[in-house]
Short mmCIF file of C-alpha atoms in Angstrom, two decimals:
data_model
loop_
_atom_site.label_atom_id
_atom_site.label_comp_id
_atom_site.label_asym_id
_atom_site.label_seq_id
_atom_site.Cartn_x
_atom_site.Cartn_y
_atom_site.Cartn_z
CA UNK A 379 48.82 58.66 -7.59
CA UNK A 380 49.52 56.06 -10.23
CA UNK A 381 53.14 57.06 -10.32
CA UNK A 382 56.73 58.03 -8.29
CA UNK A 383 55.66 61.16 -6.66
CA UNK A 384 58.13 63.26 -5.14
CA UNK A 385 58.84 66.76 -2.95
CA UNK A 386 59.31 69.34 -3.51
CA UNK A 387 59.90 69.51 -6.85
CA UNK A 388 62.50 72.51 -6.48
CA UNK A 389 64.39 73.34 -3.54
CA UNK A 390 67.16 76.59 -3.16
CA UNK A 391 68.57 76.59 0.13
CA UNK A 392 71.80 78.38 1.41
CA UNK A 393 74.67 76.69 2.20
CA UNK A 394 74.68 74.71 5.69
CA UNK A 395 70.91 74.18 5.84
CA UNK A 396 69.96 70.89 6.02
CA UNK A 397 67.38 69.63 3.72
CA UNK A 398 64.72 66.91 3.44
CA UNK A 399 63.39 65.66 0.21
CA UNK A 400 60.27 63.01 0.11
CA UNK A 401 59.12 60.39 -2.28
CA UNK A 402 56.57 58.40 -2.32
CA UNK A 403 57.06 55.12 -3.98
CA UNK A 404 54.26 53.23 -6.32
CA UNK A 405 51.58 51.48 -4.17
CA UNK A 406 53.07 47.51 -3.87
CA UNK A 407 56.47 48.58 -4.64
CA UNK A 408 59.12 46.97 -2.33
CA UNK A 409 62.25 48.44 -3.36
CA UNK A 410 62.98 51.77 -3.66
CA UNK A 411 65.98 54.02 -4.82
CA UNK A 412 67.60 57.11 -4.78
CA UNK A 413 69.83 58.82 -7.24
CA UNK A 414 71.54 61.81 -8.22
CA UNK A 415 72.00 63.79 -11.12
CA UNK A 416 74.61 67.04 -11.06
CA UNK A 417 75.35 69.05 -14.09
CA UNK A 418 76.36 67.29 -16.92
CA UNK A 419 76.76 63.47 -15.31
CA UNK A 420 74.70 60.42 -14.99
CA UNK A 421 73.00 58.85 -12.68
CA UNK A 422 74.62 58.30 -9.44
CA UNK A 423 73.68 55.58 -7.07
CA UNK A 424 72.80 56.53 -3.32
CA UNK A 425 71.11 54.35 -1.51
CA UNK A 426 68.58 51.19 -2.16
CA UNK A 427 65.37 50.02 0.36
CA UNK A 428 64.26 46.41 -0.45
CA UNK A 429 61.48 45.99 2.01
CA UNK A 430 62.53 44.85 5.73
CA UNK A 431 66.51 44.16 4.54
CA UNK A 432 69.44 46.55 6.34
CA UNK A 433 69.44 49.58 3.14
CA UNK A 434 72.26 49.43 0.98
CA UNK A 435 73.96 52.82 1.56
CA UNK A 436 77.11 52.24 -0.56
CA UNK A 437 76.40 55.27 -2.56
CA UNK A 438 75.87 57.65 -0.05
CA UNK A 439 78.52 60.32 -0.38
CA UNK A 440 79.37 61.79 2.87
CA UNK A 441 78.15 61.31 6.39
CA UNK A 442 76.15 64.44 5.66
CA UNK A 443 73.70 62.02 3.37
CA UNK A 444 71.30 59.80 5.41
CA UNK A 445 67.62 58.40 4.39
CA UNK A 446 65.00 56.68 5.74
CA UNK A 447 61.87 54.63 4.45
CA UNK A 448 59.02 54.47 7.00
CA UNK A 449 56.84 51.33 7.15
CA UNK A 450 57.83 50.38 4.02
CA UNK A 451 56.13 52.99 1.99
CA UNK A 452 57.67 56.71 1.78
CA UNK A 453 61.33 57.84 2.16
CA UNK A 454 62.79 60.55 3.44
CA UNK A 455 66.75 61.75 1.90
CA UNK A 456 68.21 64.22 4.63
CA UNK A 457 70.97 66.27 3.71
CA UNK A 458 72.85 67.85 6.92
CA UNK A 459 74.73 71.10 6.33
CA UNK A 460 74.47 71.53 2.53
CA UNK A 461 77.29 72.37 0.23
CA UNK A 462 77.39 73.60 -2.77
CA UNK A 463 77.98 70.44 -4.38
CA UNK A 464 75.28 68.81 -3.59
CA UNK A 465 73.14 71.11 -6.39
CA UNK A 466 71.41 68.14 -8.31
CA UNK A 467 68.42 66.81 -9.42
CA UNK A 468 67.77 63.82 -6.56
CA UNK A 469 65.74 61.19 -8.35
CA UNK A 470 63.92 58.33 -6.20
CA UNK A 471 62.70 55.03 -8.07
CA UNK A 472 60.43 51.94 -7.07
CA UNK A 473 60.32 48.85 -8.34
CA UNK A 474 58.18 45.94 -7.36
CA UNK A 475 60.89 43.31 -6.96
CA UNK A 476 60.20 39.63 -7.25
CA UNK A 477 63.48 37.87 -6.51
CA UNK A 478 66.25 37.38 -8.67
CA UNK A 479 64.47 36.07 -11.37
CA UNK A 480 62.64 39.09 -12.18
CA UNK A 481 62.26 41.20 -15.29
CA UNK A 482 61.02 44.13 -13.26
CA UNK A 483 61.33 47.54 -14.45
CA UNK A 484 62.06 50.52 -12.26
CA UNK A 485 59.80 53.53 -12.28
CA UNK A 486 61.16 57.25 -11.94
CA UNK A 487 59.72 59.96 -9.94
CA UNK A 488 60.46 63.42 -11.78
CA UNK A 489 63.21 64.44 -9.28
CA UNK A 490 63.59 67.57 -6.17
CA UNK A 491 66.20 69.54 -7.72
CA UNK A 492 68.37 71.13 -5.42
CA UNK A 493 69.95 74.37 -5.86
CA UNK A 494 72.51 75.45 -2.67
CA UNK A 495 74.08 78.79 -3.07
CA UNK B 1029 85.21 53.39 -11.08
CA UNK B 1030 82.71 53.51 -14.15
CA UNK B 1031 81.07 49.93 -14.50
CA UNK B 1032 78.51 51.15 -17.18
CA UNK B 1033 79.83 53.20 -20.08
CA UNK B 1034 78.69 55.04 -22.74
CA UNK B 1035 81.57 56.95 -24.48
CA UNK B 1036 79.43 59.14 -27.16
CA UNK B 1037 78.09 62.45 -25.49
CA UNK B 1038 75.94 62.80 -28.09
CA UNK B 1039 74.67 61.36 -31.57
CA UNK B 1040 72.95 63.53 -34.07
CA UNK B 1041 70.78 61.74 -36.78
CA UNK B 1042 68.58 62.62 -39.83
CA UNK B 1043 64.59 61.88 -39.25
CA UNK B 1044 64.02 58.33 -40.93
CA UNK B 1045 67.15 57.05 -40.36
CA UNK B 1046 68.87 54.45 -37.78
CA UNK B 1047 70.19 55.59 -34.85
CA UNK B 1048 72.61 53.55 -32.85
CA UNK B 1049 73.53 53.83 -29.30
CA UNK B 1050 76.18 51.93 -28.03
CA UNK B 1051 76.79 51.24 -23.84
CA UNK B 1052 79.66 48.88 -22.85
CA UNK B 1053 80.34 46.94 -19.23
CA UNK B 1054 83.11 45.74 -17.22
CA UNK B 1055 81.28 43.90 -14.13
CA UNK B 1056 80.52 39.98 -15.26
CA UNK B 1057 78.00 40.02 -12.55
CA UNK B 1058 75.43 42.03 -14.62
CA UNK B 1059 72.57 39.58 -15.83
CA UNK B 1060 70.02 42.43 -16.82
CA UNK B 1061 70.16 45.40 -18.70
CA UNK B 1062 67.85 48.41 -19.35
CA UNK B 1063 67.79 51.69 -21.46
CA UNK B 1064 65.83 54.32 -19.98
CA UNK B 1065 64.58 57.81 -22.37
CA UNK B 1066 65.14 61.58 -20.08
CA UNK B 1067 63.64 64.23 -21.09
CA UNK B 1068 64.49 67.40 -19.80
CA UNK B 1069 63.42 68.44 -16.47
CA UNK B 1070 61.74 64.85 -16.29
CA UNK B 1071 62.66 61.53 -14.24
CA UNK B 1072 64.11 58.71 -16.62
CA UNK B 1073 61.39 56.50 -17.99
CA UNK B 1074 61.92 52.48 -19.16
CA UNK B 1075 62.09 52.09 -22.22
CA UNK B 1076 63.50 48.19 -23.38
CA UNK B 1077 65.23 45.77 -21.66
CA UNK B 1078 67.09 42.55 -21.92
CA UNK B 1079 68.26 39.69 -20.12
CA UNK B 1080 71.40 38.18 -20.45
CA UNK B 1081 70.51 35.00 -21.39
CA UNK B 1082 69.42 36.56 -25.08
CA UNK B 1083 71.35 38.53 -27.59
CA UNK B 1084 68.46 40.53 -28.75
CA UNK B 1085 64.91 42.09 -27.80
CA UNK B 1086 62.57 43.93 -30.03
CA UNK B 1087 59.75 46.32 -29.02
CA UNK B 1088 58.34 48.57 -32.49
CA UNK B 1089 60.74 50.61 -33.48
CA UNK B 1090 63.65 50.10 -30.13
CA UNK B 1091 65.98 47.01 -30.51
CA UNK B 1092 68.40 45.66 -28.02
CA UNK B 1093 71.22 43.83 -28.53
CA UNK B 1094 73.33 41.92 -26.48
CA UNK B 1095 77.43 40.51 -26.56
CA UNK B 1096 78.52 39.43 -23.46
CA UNK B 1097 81.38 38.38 -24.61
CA UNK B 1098 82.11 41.39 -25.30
CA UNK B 1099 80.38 42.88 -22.35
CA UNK B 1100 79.15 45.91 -24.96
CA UNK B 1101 74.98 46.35 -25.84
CA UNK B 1102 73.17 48.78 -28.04
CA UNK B 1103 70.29 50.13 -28.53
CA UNK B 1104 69.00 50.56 -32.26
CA UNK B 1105 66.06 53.14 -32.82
CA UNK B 1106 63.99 52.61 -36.54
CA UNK B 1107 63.19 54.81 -37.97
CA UNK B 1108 64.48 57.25 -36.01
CA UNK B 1109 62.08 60.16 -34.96
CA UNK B 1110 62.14 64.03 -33.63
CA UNK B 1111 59.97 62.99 -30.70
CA UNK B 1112 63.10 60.46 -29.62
CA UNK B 1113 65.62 63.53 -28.83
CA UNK B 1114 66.39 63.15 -25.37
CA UNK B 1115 69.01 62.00 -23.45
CA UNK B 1116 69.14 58.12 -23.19
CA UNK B 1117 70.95 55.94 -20.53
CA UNK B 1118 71.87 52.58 -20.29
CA UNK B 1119 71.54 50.87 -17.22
CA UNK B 1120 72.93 46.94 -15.84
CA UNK B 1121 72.08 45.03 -12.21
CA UNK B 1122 73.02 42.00 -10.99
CA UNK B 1123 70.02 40.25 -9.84
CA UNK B 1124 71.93 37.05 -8.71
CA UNK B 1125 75.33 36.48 -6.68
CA UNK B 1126 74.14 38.11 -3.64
CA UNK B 1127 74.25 41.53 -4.80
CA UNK B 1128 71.68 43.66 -4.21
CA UNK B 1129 69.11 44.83 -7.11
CA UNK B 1130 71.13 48.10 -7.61
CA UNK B 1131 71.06 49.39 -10.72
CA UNK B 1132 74.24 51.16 -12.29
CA UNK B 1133 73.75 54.33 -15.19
CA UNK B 1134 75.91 54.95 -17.82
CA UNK B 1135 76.50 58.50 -18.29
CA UNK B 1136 74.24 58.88 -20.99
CA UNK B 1137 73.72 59.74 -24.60
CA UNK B 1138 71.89 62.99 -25.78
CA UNK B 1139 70.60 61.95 -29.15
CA UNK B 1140 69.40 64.65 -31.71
CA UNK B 1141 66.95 63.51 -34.38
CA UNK B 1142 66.94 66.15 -37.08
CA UNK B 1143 63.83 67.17 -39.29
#
């Protein structure tokens, strides 16, 4: 597709499940992102891909948070033992980054949100 | 520790008019700064940007401006119209210095364009 696809598109699991969610970035894109959304905040940082480089995981909340990007292309966000908390709409973006000197945009997916009861 | 602010919840605004958003920064490290559009149950899409080496971008209707000095930008919507209610975010990276290309949200603005 010509966009930030991602899956599933709504997830309700019970507490203590773990839970994968999937996106697949824009074809070319080197850098990829995910981010969270609870009730009635922003946009919170998780973690950032930039093609072979070590991830920047800074944002990752808990040791319960963990993601992967395969080959370069699609990531997986795990989520071990879910909590209640973690309800939120879990937004991955690419961006086809050129160096510092780049006026690159970064391109949304529609989010997996995540209900946990 | 909020880098990226924006301290109005909400702005409500007659059709025709100007609306003004306003987003303000504390890390001296951001170079490049974007203001994305959310409509409900969607992702974020781009909608202007601006480096820090201007004070101002245009695109139609959507200005950006720029202080640094005062680390603050806003985003200026003319005229403003019903299709532009949604919730809109202002967002800063660092794209020198060694940081990564992370980009930081503000909390957002839900703007309300009335008929």
């Amino acid at each position: 597709g010509a966009g930030v696809s991602q899956s599933p598109s709504n997830k309700v699991t019970e507490k203590g499940k773990d839970v994968e969610l999937r996106c697949d970035p824009i074809s070319g894109h080197t850098a990829l992102y995910w981010y969270r959304q609870s009730l009635g905040q922003g946009l919170e940082f998780l973690i950032y891909f930039q093609g072979n480089s070590a991830p920047d995981k800074s944002g990752l909340p808990s040791d319960r948070f963990s993601a992967e990007r395969t080959g370069g292309s699609v990531s997986t966000l795990t989520i071990q033992r879910t909590q209640q908390e973690d309800s939120a709409v879990y937004l991955c973006a690419s961006t086809k980054y050129t160096g510092g000197n780049s006026g690159n945009t970064i391109y949304f997916g529609e989010g997996s949100w995540l209900t946990v009861v | 520790d909020q880098q990226v602010k924006q301290n109005s919840p909400s702005l409500s605004v007659q059709e025709g008019r100007i609306s003004i958003l306003n987003c303000d920064y504390t890390n001296s490290m951001f170079d490049y700064f974007l203001w994305y559009k959310k409509y409900p149950a969607e992702g974020p899409t781009f909608l202007i940007s601006i480096s820090s080496i201007k004070d101002k971008n245009e695109d139609g209707r959507f200005t950006v401006f720029l202080n640094k000095s005062a680390k603050h930008l806003s985003l200026h919507i003319v005229p403003s119209q019903p299709g532009d209610s949604a919730v809109y975010f202002c967002a800063a990276l660092s794209r020198y210095g060694g940081a990564t290309n992370k980009l930081i949200f503000g909390t957002g603005t839900l703007l309300a364009v009335q008929p």
